[in-house]
Short mmCIF file of N, CA and C in Angstrom, two decimals:
data_model
loop_
_atom_site.label_atom_id
_atom_site.label_comp_id
_atom_site.label_asym_id
_atom_site.label_seq_id
_atom_site.Cartn_x
_atom_site.Cartn_y
_atom_site.Cartn_z
N UNK A 776 92.28 110.24 88.01
CA UNK A 776 93.51 109.79 88.62
C UNK A 776 94.34 109.08 87.55
N UNK A 777 95.45 109.64 87.19
CA UNK A 777 96.35 109.01 86.24
C UNK A 777 97.61 108.63 87.01
N UNK A 778 97.91 107.35 86.97
CA UNK A 778 99.09 106.84 87.64
C UNK A 778 99.84 105.93 86.69
N UNK A 779 101.10 105.79 86.93
CA UNK A 779 101.93 104.95 86.09
C UNK A 779 101.53 103.48 86.23
N UNK A 780 101.43 102.80 85.11
CA UNK A 780 101.18 101.37 85.08
C UNK A 780 102.51 100.64 85.20
N UNK A 781 102.54 99.57 85.96
CA UNK A 781 103.77 98.78 86.09
C UNK A 781 103.90 97.90 84.85
N UNK A 782 105.00 98.03 84.11
CA UNK A 782 105.18 97.24 82.89
C UNK A 782 105.12 95.74 83.16
N UNK A 783 104.59 95.00 82.20
CA UNK A 783 104.46 93.55 82.34
C UNK A 783 105.77 92.85 82.65
N UNK A 784 106.85 93.31 82.06
CA UNK A 784 108.16 92.70 82.32
C UNK A 784 108.52 92.82 83.80
N UNK A 785 108.22 93.96 84.40
CA UNK A 785 108.49 94.18 85.83
C UNK A 785 107.54 93.35 86.70
N UNK A 786 106.30 93.22 86.24
CA UNK A 786 105.33 92.39 86.97
C UNK A 786 105.85 90.96 87.05
N UNK A 787 106.25 90.40 85.91
CA UNK A 787 106.73 89.01 85.90
C UNK A 787 108.01 88.84 86.70
N UNK A 788 108.88 89.82 86.64
CA UNK A 788 110.15 89.73 87.36
C UNK A 788 109.96 89.82 88.87
N UNK A 789 108.96 90.58 89.31
CA UNK A 789 108.76 90.83 90.74
C UNK A 789 107.41 90.35 91.26
N UNK A 790 106.83 89.32 90.63
CA UNK A 790 105.47 88.94 90.99
C UNK A 790 105.32 88.46 92.43
N UNK A 791 106.39 88.00 93.05
CA UNK A 791 106.30 87.59 94.46
C UNK A 791 106.17 88.77 95.41
N UNK A 792 106.46 89.96 94.93
CA UNK A 792 106.36 91.16 95.77
C UNK A 792 104.93 91.67 95.88
N UNK A 793 104.03 91.13 95.05
CA UNK A 793 102.65 91.60 94.98
C UNK A 793 101.67 90.46 95.23
N UNK A 794 100.47 90.83 95.62
CA UNK A 794 99.36 89.90 95.51
C UNK A 794 98.74 90.21 94.15
N UNK A 795 98.84 89.27 93.24
CA UNK A 795 98.33 89.46 91.89
C UNK A 795 96.85 89.15 91.86
N UNK A 796 96.08 90.10 91.34
CA UNK A 796 94.63 89.93 91.26
C UNK A 796 94.19 90.17 89.83
N UNK A 797 93.67 89.12 89.23
CA UNK A 797 93.13 89.18 87.87
C UNK A 797 91.67 89.60 88.01
N UNK A 798 91.33 90.76 87.50
CA UNK A 798 89.97 91.29 87.67
C UNK A 798 89.09 91.04 86.44
N UNK A 799 89.52 90.11 85.59
CA UNK A 799 88.71 89.73 84.44
C UNK A 799 87.64 88.72 84.88
N UNK A 800 86.83 88.29 83.93
CA UNK A 800 85.81 87.29 84.24
C UNK A 800 86.46 85.94 84.55
N UNK A 801 85.70 85.04 85.15
CA UNK A 801 86.22 83.71 85.45
C UNK A 801 86.61 82.99 84.17
N UNK A 802 85.82 83.14 83.12
CA UNK A 802 86.14 82.50 81.84
C UNK A 802 87.47 83.01 81.28
N UNK A 803 87.71 84.31 81.37
CA UNK A 803 88.98 84.88 80.90
C UNK A 803 90.13 84.36 81.75
N UNK A 804 89.94 84.34 83.06
CA UNK A 804 90.95 83.83 83.99
C UNK A 804 91.27 82.37 83.67
N UNK A 805 90.23 81.56 83.48
CA UNK A 805 90.42 80.14 83.21
C UNK A 805 91.12 79.90 81.88
N UNK A 806 91.01 80.83 80.95
CA UNK A 806 91.66 80.67 79.65
C UNK A 806 93.16 80.96 79.71
N UNK A 807 93.62 81.56 80.80
CA UNK A 807 95.04 81.84 81.00
C UNK A 807 95.24 83.06 81.87
N UNK A 808 96.05 82.89 82.94
CA UNK A 808 96.31 83.97 83.89
C UNK A 808 97.76 83.93 84.33
N UNK A 809 98.21 85.00 84.97
CA UNK A 809 99.57 85.03 85.50
C UNK A 809 99.65 84.03 86.65
N UNK A 810 100.70 83.23 86.65
CA UNK A 810 100.87 82.24 87.70
C UNK A 810 100.85 82.90 89.08
N UNK A 811 100.06 82.34 89.97
CA UNK A 811 99.96 82.87 91.33
C UNK A 811 98.85 83.88 91.53
N UNK A 812 98.22 84.31 90.43
CA UNK A 812 97.16 85.31 90.53
C UNK A 812 95.86 84.67 91.02
N UNK A 813 95.10 85.44 91.79
CA UNK A 813 93.76 85.02 92.16
C UNK A 813 92.78 85.77 91.26
N UNK A 814 91.59 85.23 91.14
CA UNK A 814 90.58 85.85 90.28
C UNK A 814 89.48 86.46 91.13
N UNK A 815 89.34 87.78 91.01
CA UNK A 815 88.21 88.50 91.60
C UNK A 815 87.72 89.46 90.52
N UNK A 816 86.63 89.11 89.81
CA UNK A 816 86.13 90.02 88.78
C UNK A 816 85.90 91.43 89.35
N UNK A 817 86.21 92.43 88.54
CA UNK A 817 86.23 93.81 89.03
C UNK A 817 84.93 94.23 89.70
N UNK A 818 83.80 93.77 89.20
CA UNK A 818 82.53 94.19 89.78
C UNK A 818 82.24 93.50 91.12
N UNK A 819 83.08 92.52 91.49
CA UNK A 819 82.90 91.81 92.75
C UNK A 819 84.00 92.13 93.77
N UNK A 820 84.85 93.08 93.45
CA UNK A 820 86.03 93.34 94.27
C UNK A 820 85.67 93.73 95.70
N UNK A 821 84.69 94.59 95.89
CA UNK A 821 84.34 95.03 97.24
C UNK A 821 83.63 93.94 98.04
N UNK A 822 83.07 92.96 97.36
CA UNK A 822 82.42 91.84 98.04
C UNK A 822 83.41 90.75 98.43
N UNK A 823 84.67 90.90 98.04
CA UNK A 823 85.68 89.87 98.28
C UNK A 823 86.93 90.42 98.97
N UNK A 824 86.77 91.42 99.78
CA UNK A 824 87.92 92.02 100.47
C UNK A 824 88.65 91.01 101.35
N UNK A 825 87.92 90.01 101.83
CA UNK A 825 88.53 89.00 102.69
C UNK A 825 89.55 88.14 101.94
N UNK A 826 89.53 88.15 100.62
CA UNK A 826 90.48 87.38 99.82
C UNK A 826 91.76 88.15 99.52
N UNK A 827 91.77 89.43 99.87
CA UNK A 827 92.92 90.29 99.56
C UNK A 827 93.83 90.39 100.77
N UNK A 828 95.07 89.99 100.59
CA UNK A 828 96.08 90.01 101.64
C UNK A 828 96.58 91.44 101.82
N UNK A 829 96.26 92.05 102.95
CA UNK A 829 96.67 93.44 103.18
C UNK A 829 98.15 93.59 103.53
N UNK A 830 98.86 92.47 103.70
CA UNK A 830 100.28 92.56 104.04
C UNK A 830 101.16 92.73 102.81
N UNK A 831 100.58 92.61 101.62
CA UNK A 831 101.32 92.78 100.37
C UNK A 831 100.62 93.83 99.52
N UNK A 832 101.38 94.57 98.73
CA UNK A 832 100.73 95.47 97.78
C UNK A 832 99.94 94.65 96.78
N UNK A 833 98.77 95.13 96.42
CA UNK A 833 97.95 94.45 95.42
C UNK A 833 98.30 94.97 94.03
N UNK A 834 98.41 94.06 93.08
CA UNK A 834 98.62 94.44 91.70
C UNK A 834 97.47 93.86 90.89
N UNK A 835 96.71 94.75 90.28
CA UNK A 835 95.53 94.37 89.51
C UNK A 835 95.87 94.35 88.02
N UNK A 836 95.30 93.40 87.32
CA UNK A 836 95.45 93.41 85.87
C UNK A 836 94.19 92.84 85.22
N UNK A 837 93.98 93.22 83.97
CA UNK A 837 92.84 92.73 83.20
C UNK A 837 93.29 92.64 81.74
N UNK A 838 92.38 92.83 80.84
CA UNK A 838 92.72 92.75 79.42
C UNK A 838 93.36 94.05 78.94
N UNK A 839 92.71 95.18 79.24
CA UNK A 839 93.16 96.45 78.67
C UNK A 839 93.39 97.56 79.70
N UNK A 840 93.33 97.25 80.97
CA UNK A 840 93.52 98.18 82.09
C UNK A 840 92.26 98.94 82.50
N UNK A 841 91.19 98.87 81.74
CA UNK A 841 89.96 99.58 82.12
C UNK A 841 89.35 99.02 83.39
N UNK A 842 89.17 97.72 83.45
CA UNK A 842 88.57 97.11 84.64
C UNK A 842 89.49 97.21 85.85
N UNK A 843 90.79 97.16 85.60
CA UNK A 843 91.75 97.33 86.69
C UNK A 843 91.63 98.70 87.33
N UNK A 844 91.45 99.72 86.50
CA UNK A 844 91.29 101.08 87.03
C UNK A 844 90.04 101.20 87.90
N UNK A 845 88.94 100.60 87.46
CA UNK A 845 87.70 100.63 88.24
C UNK A 845 87.90 99.92 89.57
N UNK A 846 88.52 98.74 89.53
CA UNK A 846 88.76 97.97 90.76
C UNK A 846 89.71 98.73 91.69
N UNK A 847 90.71 99.39 91.12
CA UNK A 847 91.65 100.16 91.95
C UNK A 847 90.93 101.30 92.67
N UNK A 848 90.09 102.00 91.95
CA UNK A 848 89.34 103.09 92.59
C UNK A 848 88.44 102.56 93.70
N UNK A 849 87.83 101.41 93.47
CA UNK A 849 86.98 100.81 94.51
C UNK A 849 87.80 100.48 95.75
N UNK A 850 88.97 99.87 95.56
CA UNK A 850 89.81 99.52 96.71
C UNK A 850 90.33 100.76 97.42
N UNK A 851 90.72 101.77 96.67
CA UNK A 851 91.18 103.02 97.28
C UNK A 851 90.07 103.66 98.10
N UNK A 852 88.82 103.53 97.65
CA UNK A 852 87.69 104.15 98.35
C UNK A 852 87.43 103.53 99.71
N UNK A 853 87.93 102.31 99.93
CA UNK A 853 87.73 101.65 101.23
C UNK A 853 89.04 101.53 102.00
N UNK A 854 90.03 102.33 101.61
CA UNK A 854 91.23 102.45 102.42
C UNK A 854 92.44 101.63 102.02
N UNK A 855 92.42 100.97 100.89
CA UNK A 855 93.61 100.25 100.43
C UNK A 855 94.55 101.27 99.79
N UNK A 856 95.74 101.39 100.36
CA UNK A 856 96.69 102.40 99.87
C UNK A 856 97.67 101.87 98.84
N UNK A 857 97.99 100.59 98.90
CA UNK A 857 99.02 100.04 98.04
C UNK A 857 98.40 99.13 96.98
N UNK A 858 97.82 99.79 95.98
CA UNK A 858 97.16 99.10 94.88
C UNK A 858 97.77 99.62 93.58
N UNK A 859 98.24 98.70 92.76
CA UNK A 859 98.91 99.06 91.52
C UNK A 859 98.23 98.38 90.34
N UNK A 860 98.50 98.88 89.16
CA UNK A 860 97.97 98.33 87.92
C UNK A 860 99.14 97.76 87.11
N UNK A 861 99.00 96.54 86.65
CA UNK A 861 99.98 95.95 85.74
C UNK A 861 99.47 96.06 84.31
N UNK A 862 100.38 96.01 83.36
CA UNK A 862 99.97 96.03 81.96
C UNK A 862 98.85 95.03 81.71
N UNK A 863 97.87 95.42 80.93
CA UNK A 863 96.82 94.50 80.51
C UNK A 863 97.39 93.42 79.61
N UNK A 864 96.70 92.29 79.54
CA UNK A 864 97.22 91.16 78.77
C UNK A 864 97.29 91.43 77.27
N UNK A 865 96.60 92.45 76.77
CA UNK A 865 96.76 92.78 75.35
C UNK A 865 97.99 93.66 75.11
N UNK A 866 98.57 94.19 76.17
CA UNK A 866 99.75 95.06 76.04
C UNK A 866 101.07 94.36 76.31
N UNK A 867 101.00 93.21 76.98
CA UNK A 867 102.23 92.49 77.31
C UNK A 867 101.98 91.00 77.18
N UNK A 868 102.92 90.29 76.61
CA UNK A 868 102.79 88.85 76.39
C UNK A 868 103.23 88.08 77.64
N UNK A 869 102.36 88.11 78.65
CA UNK A 869 102.65 87.36 79.88
C UNK A 869 102.74 85.87 79.61
N UNK A 870 103.49 85.18 80.45
CA UNK A 870 103.50 83.72 80.43
C UNK A 870 102.28 83.28 81.24
N UNK A 871 101.19 83.01 80.55
CA UNK A 871 99.94 82.68 81.23
C UNK A 871 99.84 81.18 81.46
N UNK A 872 99.23 80.82 82.59
CA UNK A 872 98.99 79.42 82.93
C UNK A 872 97.49 79.19 83.03
N UNK A 873 97.10 77.94 82.91
CA UNK A 873 95.68 77.57 83.03
C UNK A 873 95.45 76.76 84.27
#
């Protein structure tokens, strides 16, 4: 499945339109994340569905988009239709908060 990644500039400009989910490790998240993002490591995504707001499209991001793709496939497999990938933090200089 190849789908367009939402550019980081668009993510930052429209971050209120999405539920931002950082699928990196807790240590990576704690070192800096997009403001408003929640942390659900990709391998724990299906165990934390109760933390995902189904009323907003989910936007997943990680370091390089690999873990985001895995998490997206997992969410799609259980019926989440509006799941997007944002640029990984190595591809876009997000304004990260701690």
